[in-house]
Amino acid sequence: MAGEDEKDKGKTPAAPKGPAKLDRRDVLMGLSTVPALGLFGYAWNSQAQYQRSRAAAATAPPVAPADLQVINVALLGAGAQGQVLTEAMLRIPGLRFRAVCDIWTEYNQRRVVNTLGRFKHEVNGYEDYREMLDKEKEIDAVIIATPDFWHAQHTVDCLKAGKHVYCEKEMSNTLEGARSMVAAARETGKLLQIGHQRRSNPRYIHCYEKLLREAKLLGRIVTVNGQWNRAVAPDLGAPDRYAIPDARLKQYGFKDMPQFRNWRWYKGLGGGPIVDLGSHQIDIYNWFLGANPSHVMASGGLLYHDPKTHEWYDTVMVIYDYDTPLGPAKAYYQTQTTNGSQGYYETFMGDQGTLLISESEVNYAGQLYRDPNAPAWDEWVQKGYVSAPKEQEAKAKSDSGAVADVRESVAPDQHTVPVVLRDPYHQPHLQNFFDAVRGKARLNCPAEIGYESAVSVLKVNQAIEAKSRLSFTPEDFKI
Ligand SMILES: NC(=O)c1ccc[n+]([C@@H]2O[C@H](COP(=O)([O-])OP(=O)(O)OC[C@H]3O[C@@H](n4cnc5c(N)ncnc54)[C@H](O)[C@@H]3O)[C@@H](O)[C@H]2O)c1
């Protein structure tokens, strides 16, 4: 799956980026397939189709400048996200894949080993990462995309073996695990990047550095609102011929194949959609507000999925309090399992303007609204920080005969953020990691930032269980 981000991990993990990835034709195809294959068959079929199209889309390997230091890379966890990261890495010059480790030797491991072979990376496949670390001494960096509950052990052992690590979010499903990762990075002096890829997205960086910090276009941010609405979809399955033997599943912490495929929904393995999806966006709340939350209250439940087969909440609504350097702020976030209308985005509302931003290049990529009472933005338009405002549609509205209430504010000017990401979403974050390995950049999401994000997000599930408002202390975010 292209990442849950890719938006729809939980259901059509193989779906490419974008909010709920099923369009009308997909739904019709899916429904017509269900009677023949069962839900299990449909979910598998979608993933296989997606993966074929992703592999076919991979571009020819880039030519590296002769003096570029080659970095030897291993992939640990070759599932949906491991494949998305591999595709992005194949576009980055100066990388040499050496090994792929995945316990699903029958399917994911073989698939990625074969794909890399087609791109002239002769790699060895491993089931056990410790054997890989023992045998592949020349590896410089390990990219970890295993389920969340494995992140801490994999990361700590790779760092201690002298490797730099890029580890997917959520950094860990426990704070103890996340703390051990920070400690290992400090102890070994090796780099640890956490996969909150928006931190390296040029549009997010532009908004933070130019629009919020330099031009201060929003004024004082008072409220934040964000969401990831996702369409319902069947659980993931796998054909019997690719089933992992029970003994191996248990050895690696999985009860059976359905749990192995749908680990996100299980306590002790993942954190449900709020962790899977929300972690990306709540990380942006902290970044753009320049603060960590002080309190959290949340409500959640299994409103759609069967509690007999799903443990984590499919629907969560959260309110955070922040004490930002400019004053108090409140931030709402929701992740829903219903349909994907309105997709995923973050909105920051200040007393002078609003920023609506998303990782999605198609929906809400970056829109800005200037309050009519705010100072003019001409300077920022001229500098190219924001586009010129769109002509207002007030006249069209009045032509429609609708009557505006006297209390309605004048519609703010609408601008756009003129920065587009033309590469795969994860490529800039991986590039930042490899640049840092070469000593040419600082990590955009080092372990300490990943930890602050994990503290903020993992507490949501606690708040739901406690049915009360929980506080954070500044010490909670320090290690
Ligand atoms: N940054 C993003 O946008 C993004 C998107 C999707 C997923 N992710 C993260 O990537 C990670 C993987 O998610 P996914 O969707 O690819 O899951 P997945 O289930 O598709 O893939 C996980 C892979 O890890 C393998 N695995 C499990 N335990 C292992 C072990 N002990 N040793 C070696 N291999 C093991 C499995 O066989 C499987 O191939 C998760 O942490 C997830 O949160 C991040």
Coordinates of C-alpha atoms and ligand atoms in Angstrom, one line a residue:
M1 CA 0.0 0.0 0.0
A2 CA 1.2 3.3 -0.7
G3 CA 1.3 4.1 2.9
E4 CA -1.7 4.6 4.9
D5 CA -1.3 7.9 3.6
E6 CA -1.2 6.6 0.4
K7 CA -3.8 7.1 1.6
D8 CA -6.0 4.6 2.6
K9 CA -3.8 2.1 4.1
G10 CA -6.2 0.6 6.4
K11 CA -8.4 -0.5 3.6
T12 CA -6.9 -0.5 0.2
P13 CA -3.3 -0.3 1.5
A14 CA -2.2 -0.6 -2.0
A15 CA -4.0 2.5 -3.1
P16 CA -1.9 5.4 -4.4
K17 CA -1.8 8.7 -2.6
G18 CA -4.9 10.7 -2.1
P19 CA -7.8 10.5 0.2
A20 CA -10.1 7.6 0.1
K21 CA -8.8 6.0 -3.0
L22 CA -11.8 4.2 -4.4
D23 CA -13.4 6.0 -7.2
R24 CA -16.8 5.0 -8.6
R25 CA -15.3 2.6 -11.1
D26 CA -13.2 0.9 -8.4
V27 CA -16.2 0.5 -6.2
L28 CA -18.2 -1.0 -8.9
M29 CA -15.3 -3.4 -9.8
G30 CA -14.9 -4.2 -6.2
L31 CA -18.5 -5.0 -5.6
S32 CA -18.7 -7.1 -8.6
T33 CA -15.6 -9.0 -7.5
V34 CA -16.8 -9.6 -4.0
P35 CA -19.2 -12.5 -4.7
A36 CA -16.5 -14.3 -6.6
L37 CA -13.5 -13.7 -4.4
G38 CA -15.0 -12.7 -1.1
L39 CA -13.9 -9.5 0.7
F40 CA -10.6 -11.2 1.3
G41 CA -10.1 -11.8 -2.4
Y42 CA -11.0 -8.2 -3.3
A43 CA -8.6 -6.7 -0.9
W44 CA -5.8 -8.9 -2.1
N45 CA -6.6 -8.2 -5.8
S46 CA -6.5 -4.4 -5.3
Q47 CA -3.1 -4.6 -3.7
A48 CA -1.7 -6.8 -6.4
Q49 CA -2.9 -4.5 -9.1
Y50 CA -1.6 -1.5 -7.4
Q51 CA 1.8 -3.0 -6.9
R52 CA 2.1 -4.0 -10.5
S53 CA 1.3 -0.5 -11.6
R54 CA 3.8 1.0 -9.1
A55 CA 6.5 -1.3 -10.3
A56 CA 5.8 -0.5 -13.9
A57 CA 5.9 3.2 -13.1
A58 CA 9.4 3.2 -11.5
T59 CA 11.7 5.3 -13.6
A60 CA 15.2 4.3 -14.9
P61 CA 17.9 4.6 -12.2
P62 CA 19.4 8.1 -12.2
V63 CA 23.0 8.6 -13.1
A64 CA 25.1 9.6 -10.1
P65 CA 27.9 12.2 -10.4
A66 CA 31.3 10.5 -10.4
D67 CA 32.3 12.0 -7.0
L68 CA 29.1 11.2 -5.2
Q69 CA 29.7 8.9 -2.2
V70 CA 27.8 5.7 -2.7
I71 CA 25.6 4.6 0.2
N72 CA 24.9 0.9 0.8
V73 CA 21.3 0.4 1.7
A74 CA 19.2 -2.4 3.2
L75 CA 15.4 -2.5 3.4
L76 CA 13.9 -4.0 6.5
G77 CA 10.2 -4.5 6.0
A78 CA 9.3 -4.9 2.3
G79 CA 5.5 -4.5 2.6
A80 CA 3.3 -1.8 1.1
Q81 CA 5.3 1.1 2.5
G82 CA 8.7 -0.6 2.0
Q83 CA 7.8 -0.8 -1.7
V84 CA 6.7 2.8 -1.9
L85 CA 10.0 3.9 -0.2
T86 CA 12.0 1.6 -2.6
E87 CA 10.3 3.2 -5.6
A88 CA 11.3 6.6 -4.3
M89 CA 14.9 5.5 -3.5
L90 CA 15.3 4.1 -7.0
R91 CA 15.0 7.7 -8.2
I92 CA 17.8 8.9 -5.8
P93 CA 21.3 8.8 -7.2
G94 CA 24.2 7.3 -5.4
L95 CA 22.4 4.4 -3.6
R96 CA 23.4 0.8 -3.8
F97 CA 20.8 -1.7 -2.4
R98 CA 22.5 -4.7 -0.7
A99 CA 19.9 -6.6 1.2
V100 CA 16.1 -6.9 1.8
C101 CA 14.8 -8.4 5.0
D102 CA 11.2 -9.5 5.4
I103 CA 9.6 -12.4 7.2
W104 CA 7.1 -12.8 4.3
T105 CA 9.7 -14.6 2.2
E106 CA 6.9 -16.1 0.1
Y107 CA 5.7 -12.8 -1.2
N108 CA 6.9 -9.4 -0.2
Q109 CA 10.5 -10.3 0.2
R110 CA 10.7 -12.1 -3.1
R111 CA 8.8 -9.3 -4.9
V112 CA 11.2 -6.5 -3.8
V113 CA 14.3 -8.6 -4.4
N114 CA 13.1 -9.3 -7.9
T115 CA 12.2 -5.6 -8.5
L116 CA 15.6 -4.4 -7.4
G117 CA 17.2 -7.1 -9.6
R118 CA 15.5 -5.5 -12.6
F119 CA 17.1 -2.3 -11.6
K120 CA 20.5 -4.0 -11.4
H121 CA 20.7 -4.1 -7.6
E122 CA 21.8 -7.6 -6.8
V123 CA 20.5 -8.0 -3.2
N124 CA 20.3 -10.9 -0.8
G125 CA 17.0 -11.7 0.9
Y126 CA 16.8 -12.4 4.6
E127 CA 14.0 -13.5 7.0
D128 CA 15.9 -12.5 10.2
Y129 CA 17.4 -9.0 10.4
R130 CA 20.1 -10.2 12.8
E131 CA 21.5 -12.5 10.2
M132 CA 21.4 -9.7 7.7
L133 CA 23.3 -7.4 10.1
D134 CA 25.8 -10.2 10.8
K135 CA 26.5 -11.0 7.1
E136 CA 26.1 -7.7 5.3
K137 CA 28.9 -5.7 6.9
E138 CA 29.1 -3.1 4.2
I139 CA 25.6 -1.7 4.8
D140 CA 25.7 2.0 5.7
A141 CA 22.0 2.7 6.2
V142 CA 18.9 0.6 6.9
I143 CA 15.4 1.8 5.9
I144 CA 12.8 0.3 8.4
A145 CA 9.2 -0.2 7.3
T146 CA 8.1 -3.0 9.5
P147 CA 4.9 -2.8 11.7
D148 CA 5.1 -0.2 14.5
F149 CA 5.6 -2.7 17.3
W150 CA 8.9 -3.9 15.7
H151 CA 10.4 -0.4 15.2
A152 CA 12.1 0.0 18.5
Q153 CA 13.9 -3.3 18.4
H154 CA 14.9 -3.1 14.8
T155 CA 16.1 0.5 15.1
V156 CA 18.1 0.0 18.3
D157 CA 19.8 -3.1 16.9
C158 CA 20.6 -1.5 13.6
L159 CA 22.0 1.7 15.2
K160 CA 24.1 -0.5 17.6
A161 CA 25.4 -2.4 14.6
G162 CA 26.7 1.0 13.3
K163 CA 24.1 1.7 10.7
H164 CA 22.3 5.0 10.1
V165 CA 18.5 4.4 10.2
Y166 CA 15.4 5.8 8.5
C167 CA 12.5 4.4 10.5
E168 CA 8.9 4.9 9.5
K169 CA 6.3 6.6 11.7
E170 CA 4.8 6.0 14.2
M171 CA 8.2 5.9 15.7
S172 CA 7.0 3.2 18.1
N173 CA 3.7 2.0 19.5
T174 CA 5.0 2.6 23.0
L175 CA 6.8 5.5 24.6
E176 CA 9.4 3.2 26.2
G177 CA 10.2 1.9 22.7
A178 CA 10.5 5.4 21.3
R179 CA 12.7 6.5 24.2
S180 CA 15.0 3.5 23.6
M181 CA 15.4 4.7 20.0
V182 CA 16.4 8.2 21.0
A183 CA 18.8 6.8 23.5
A184 CA 20.4 4.5 21.0
A185 CA 20.8 7.3 18.4
R186 CA 22.6 9.4 21.0
E187 CA 24.7 6.6 22.3
T188 CA 25.9 5.5 18.9
G189 CA 26.1 8.9 17.2
K190 CA 24.4 7.4 14.2
L191 CA 21.6 9.2 12.4
L192 CA 18.0 8.4 13.0
Q193 CA 15.4 9.9 10.8
I194 CA 11.7 9.3 11.5
G195 CA 9.4 9.0 8.5
H196 CA 7.2 12.1 9.0
Q197 CA 7.8 13.0 5.4
R198 CA 5.8 16.2 5.3
R199 CA 8.8 17.7 7.3
S200 CA 10.8 17.6 4.0
N201 CA 7.9 18.5 1.7
P202 CA 8.9 21.7 -0.1
R203 CA 5.4 23.1 0.2
Y204 CA 5.2 22.5 4.0
I205 CA 8.8 24.0 4.4
H206 CA 7.8 27.0 2.3
C207 CA 4.6 27.6 4.4
Y208 CA 6.5 27.3 7.7
E209 CA 9.6 29.3 6.8
K210 CA 8.3 31.9 4.4
L211 CA 4.6 32.4 5.2
L212 CA 4.4 31.7 8.9
R213 CA 7.9 32.8 10.2
E214 CA 9.0 35.5 7.8
A215 CA 5.9 37.1 6.4
K216 CA 3.7 36.1 9.4
L217 CA 0.7 36.1 7.1
L218 CA -1.7 34.4 9.5
G219 CA -1.0 36.7 12.4
R220 CA -1.7 34.9 15.6
I221 CA -2.9 31.3 15.0
V222 CA -5.8 30.6 17.4
T223 CA -7.4 27.5 16.0
V224 CA -6.3 24.5 14.0
N225 CA -8.5 22.0 12.3
G226 CA -7.5 18.8 10.4
Q227 CA -8.8 15.5 9.3
W228 CA -8.3 12.3 7.4
N229 CA -11.6 11.0 6.2
R230 CA -11.3 7.5 4.8
A231 CA -13.7 5.3 3.0
V232 CA -14.6 1.9 4.5
A233 CA -13.0 -1.1 2.9
P234 CA -12.6 -4.8 3.5
D235 CA -9.7 -6.1 5.5
L236 CA -6.5 -7.1 3.8
G237 CA -6.1 -10.7 2.9
A238 CA -3.6 -13.0 1.1
P239 CA -4.1 -16.2 -1.0
D240 CA -3.4 -19.5 0.8
R241 CA -0.5 -20.2 -1.5
Y242 CA 1.4 -17.3 0.0
A243 CA 0.4 -18.0 3.6
I244 CA 3.2 -17.8 6.2
P245 CA 3.5 -21.0 8.3
D246 CA 2.0 -20.6 11.8
A247 CA 5.2 -21.2 13.6
R248 CA 6.9 -18.3 11.8
L249 CA 4.0 -16.0 12.3
K250 CA 4.1 -16.7 16.1
Q251 CA 7.9 -16.3 16.2
Y252 CA 7.4 -12.7 14.9
G253 CA 4.5 -11.8 17.2
F254 CA 1.5 -12.5 14.9
K255 CA -1.5 -14.7 15.8
D256 CA -2.5 -15.6 12.3
M257 CA -2.5 -14.3 8.7
P258 CA -5.5 -12.0 9.1
Q259 CA -3.8 -10.3 12.1
F260 CA -0.4 -10.2 10.2
R261 CA -2.1 -8.4 7.3
N262 CA -4.2 -6.1 9.4
W263 CA -1.8 -5.4 12.3
R264 CA -2.7 -1.7 12.5
W265 CA -6.1 -2.6 14.1
Y266 CA -4.6 -4.6 17.0
K267 CA -3.5 -3.4 20.4
G268 CA 0.2 -4.1 21.0
L269 CA 0.9 -4.1 17.3
G270 CA -0.3 -0.7 15.9
G271 CA -2.4 2.2 17.1
G272 CA -5.4 2.4 14.7
P273 CA -6.1 5.2 12.3
I274 CA -5.4 8.0 14.8
V275 CA -1.8 6.8 15.1
D276 CA -1.5 5.6 11.5
L277 CA -2.9 8.7 9.9
G278 CA -3.2 11.3 12.6
S279 CA 0.5 11.1 13.5
H280 CA 1.4 12.8 10.2
Q281 CA -0.9 15.7 10.7
I282 CA -0.6 16.2 14.4
D283 CA 3.1 16.4 13.9
I284 CA 2.4 19.4 11.6
Y285 CA 0.3 21.0 14.3
N286 CA 3.3 20.9 16.7
W287 CA 5.7 22.1 14.0
F288 CA 3.6 25.1 12.8
L289 CA 2.4 26.1 16.2
G290 CA 6.0 26.0 17.6
A291 CA 4.8 24.1 20.6
N292 CA 3.7 20.8 22.0
P293 CA 0.2 20.3 23.3
S294 CA -0.6 21.0 27.0
H295 CA -3.9 19.0 27.2
V296 CA -5.9 16.5 25.1
M297 CA -9.4 15.3 25.2
A298 CA -10.8 12.7 22.7
S299 CA -13.7 10.5 21.8
G300 CA -13.4 7.4 19.7
G301 CA -15.0 4.1 19.0
L302 CA -15.5 1.2 16.6
L303 CA -18.5 2.6 14.8
Y304 CA -18.1 0.7 11.6
H305 CA -15.8 -2.3 12.1
D306 CA -16.6 -5.4 14.1
P307 CA -15.1 -5.2 17.6
K308 CA -14.6 -9.0 17.4
T309 CA -12.0 -8.6 14.7
H310 CA -10.8 -5.0 15.2
E311 CA -9.4 -3.6 18.5
W312 CA -8.5 0.1 17.8
Y313 CA -11.0 2.8 17.1
D314 CA -12.1 3.4 13.5
T315 CA -13.4 6.9 14.4
V316 CA -11.6 9.4 16.6
M317 CA -12.2 13.1 17.3
V318 CA -9.6 15.0 19.3
I319 CA -9.2 18.4 20.8
Y320 CA -5.7 19.6 21.9
D321 CA -4.9 22.7 23.9
Y322 CA -1.6 24.5 23.1
D323 CA 0.2 27.4 24.8
T324 CA 2.1 28.8 21.8
P325 CA 4.7 31.5 21.9
L326 CA 1.9 33.9 20.7
G327 CA -0.8 32.7 23.0
P328 CA -3.3 29.9 23.6
A329 CA -4.6 27.8 20.7
K330 CA -7.0 24.9 20.3
A331 CA -6.6 22.2 17.6
Y332 CA -9.2 19.8 16.4
Y333 CA -8.4 16.6 14.5
Q334 CA -10.6 13.8 13.3
T335 CA -10.1 10.5 11.5
Q336 CA -13.2 8.8 10.2
T337 CA -14.0 5.5 8.6
T338 CA -17.0 6.3 6.6
N339 CA -16.3 7.6 3.1
G340 CA -13.5 9.7 1.8
S341 CA -15.3 12.9 1.0
Q342 CA -13.2 16.0 1.9
G343 CA -10.1 13.8 2.2
Y344 CA -7.2 14.9 4.4
Y345 CA -5.8 18.3 5.2
E346 CA -4.8 20.7 7.9
T347 CA -6.2 24.3 8.4
F348 CA -4.5 27.0 10.5
M349 CA -6.6 30.0 11.3
G350 CA -5.0 33.2 12.5
D351 CA -6.4 36.7 13.2
Q352 CA -5.1 37.8 9.8
G353 CA -5.5 34.8 7.6
T354 CA -6.0 31.1 7.1
L355 CA -3.8 28.4 5.6
L356 CA -5.3 25.2 4.2
I357 CA -2.7 22.7 3.4
S358 CA -2.4 19.1 2.5
E359 CA 0.2 16.6 1.4
S360 CA -2.1 15.8 -1.5
E361 CA -1.1 17.5 -4.7
V362 CA -4.6 17.3 -6.0
N363 CA -6.8 18.4 -3.1
Y364 CA -6.2 21.4 -0.9
A365 CA -2.5 21.5 -1.9
G366 CA -2.1 25.0 -0.4
Q367 CA -4.7 27.7 -0.1
L368 CA -4.5 31.0 1.8
Y369 CA -7.2 33.4 2.8
R370 CA -6.4 37.0 3.8
D371 CA -8.8 38.6 6.2
P372 CA -10.1 41.8 4.7
N373 CA -8.9 43.7 7.8
A374 CA -5.3 42.3 7.6
P375 CA -2.5 44.4 6.0
A376 CA -2.2 43.9 2.2
W377 CA -0.1 41.0 1.0
D378 CA 1.1 42.7 -2.2
E379 CA 4.8 42.5 -1.1
W380 CA 4.4 38.7 -0.6
V381 CA 2.7 38.3 -3.9
Q382 CA 5.5 40.3 -5.6
K383 CA 8.1 38.2 -3.9
G384 CA 6.4 35.0 -5.2
Y385 CA 5.6 33.7 -1.7
V386 CA 1.8 33.5 -2.5
S387 CA -0.1 33.8 -5.7
A388 CA -2.2 36.8 -6.6
P389 CA -5.7 36.6 -5.1
K390 CA -8.5 35.0 -7.1
E391 CA -11.3 37.2 -8.1
Q392 CA -14.1 37.0 -5.6
E393 CA -17.3 35.3 -6.5
A394 CA -19.5 37.7 -4.6
K395 CA -21.2 39.0 -7.7
A396 CA -22.1 35.5 -9.0
K397 CA -23.7 34.8 -5.6
S398 CA -25.7 38.0 -5.7
D399 CA -26.8 37.2 -9.2
S400 CA -28.2 33.9 -8.0
G401 CA -30.8 35.8 -6.0
A402 CA -29.6 34.4 -2.6
V403 CA -29.9 36.9 0.2
A404 CA -26.8 37.5 2.3
D405 CA -27.3 38.1 6.1
V406 CA -25.9 41.4 7.3
R407 CA -23.8 39.7 9.9
E408 CA -21.8 37.7 7.2
S409 CA -18.2 38.7 6.9
V410 CA -16.9 39.7 3.5
A411 CA -15.3 36.7 1.9
P412 CA -11.5 36.8 2.4
D413 CA -9.2 37.0 -0.6
Q414 CA -8.1 33.6 -1.7
H415 CA -4.5 33.0 -2.7
T416 CA -2.5 29.8 -3.3
V417 CA 0.8 28.5 -2.2
P418 CA 2.9 28.4 -5.4
V419 CA 5.0 25.3 -4.5
V420 CA 4.3 21.9 -6.1
L421 CA 6.0 18.6 -5.3
R422 CA 6.6 16.8 -8.5
D423 CA 8.5 13.8 -7.0
P424 CA 6.9 10.9 -5.0
Y425 CA 5.8 12.2 -1.6
H426 CA 8.6 10.3 0.3
Q427 CA 11.5 11.2 -2.0
P428 CA 12.5 14.5 -0.4
H429 CA 12.5 13.1 3.1
L430 CA 14.7 10.1 2.0
Q431 CA 16.9 12.5 0.1
N432 CA 17.3 14.6 3.2
F433 CA 18.3 11.5 5.1
F434 CA 20.9 10.4 2.6
D435 CA 22.2 14.0 2.3
A436 CA 22.7 13.9 6.1
V437 CA 24.5 10.5 5.9
R438 CA 26.9 12.3 3.5
G439 CA 27.3 15.1 6.0
K440 CA 25.6 17.6 3.7
A441 CA 22.4 18.3 5.6
R442 CA 20.7 18.2 8.9
L443 CA 17.9 15.7 9.5
N444 CA 14.5 17.2 9.1
C445 CA 12.9 14.8 11.5
P446 CA 15.5 13.5 14.0
A447 CA 14.6 11.1 16.8
E448 CA 13.7 13.9 19.3
I449 CA 11.1 15.4 16.9
G450 CA 9.7 12.0 16.2
Y451 CA 9.5 11.4 20.0
E452 CA 7.5 14.7 20.6
S453 CA 5.1 13.7 17.9
A454 CA 4.7 10.1 19.4
V455 CA 4.0 11.6 22.9
S456 CA 1.3 13.9 21.4
V457 CA -0.4 11.2 19.4
L458 CA -0.2 8.1 21.6
K459 CA -1.9 10.0 24.4
V460 CA -5.1 10.3 22.3
N461 CA -5.8 6.6 22.7
Q462 CA -5.3 6.9 26.4
A463 CA -7.6 9.9 26.6
I464 CA -10.3 7.9 24.8
E465 CA -9.9 5.1 27.3
A466 CA -9.8 7.4 30.3
K467 CA -12.9 9.3 29.1
S468 CA -11.3 12.5 30.5
R469 CA -9.1 15.4 29.6
L470 CA -5.4 14.5 30.1
S471 CA -2.5 16.9 30.6
F472 CA 1.0 16.9 29.2
T473 CA 3.9 18.4 31.2
P474 CA 6.9 19.9 29.3
E475 CA 9.0 17.1 30.8
D476 CA 6.8 14.5 29.0
F477 CA 8.4 15.7 25.7
K478 CA 12.0 15.6 27.0
I479 CA 14.4 12.6 27.1
Ligands
LIG1 N1 5.1 7.6 6.0 C1 4.0 7.1 5.5 O1 3.3 7.8 4.8 C2 3.6 5.7 5.8 C3 2.7 5.1 5.0 C4 2.4 3.8 5.2 C5 3.0 3.1 6.2 N2 3.9 3.7 7.0 C6 4.5 2.9 8.0 O2 5.3 1.9 7.4 C7 5.3 0.7 8.2 C8 4.9 -0.5 7.4 O3 3.6 -0.3 7.0 P1 3.0 -1.1 5.8 O4 1.8 -0.5 5.4 O5 4.1 -1.3 4.8 O6 2.7 -2.5 6.5 P2 2.7 -4.0 5.7 O7 2.0 -4.9 6.6 O8 2.2 -3.8 4.3 O9 4.3 -4.3 5.6 C9 5.0 -4.7 6.7 C10 6.1 -5.7 6.2 O10 7.0 -5.9 7.3 C11 7.2 -7.3 7.3 N3 7.6 -7.7 8.7 C12 6.8 -7.8 9.8 N4 7.5 -8.1 10.9 C13 8.8 -8.2 10.5 C14 10.0 -8.6 11.2 N5 10.0 -8.8 12.5 N6 11.1 -8.6 10.4 C15 11.1 -8.4 9.1 N7 10.0 -8.1 8.4 C16 8.8 -8.0 9.1 C17 5.9 -8.0 6.8 O11 6.2 -9.3 6.3 C18 5.5 -7.0 5.8 O12 6.1 -7.3 4.5 C19 4.4 1.1 9.4 O13 5.2 1.5 10.5 C20 3.6 2.2 8.9 O14 3.1 3.0 9.9 C21 4.2 5.0 6.8

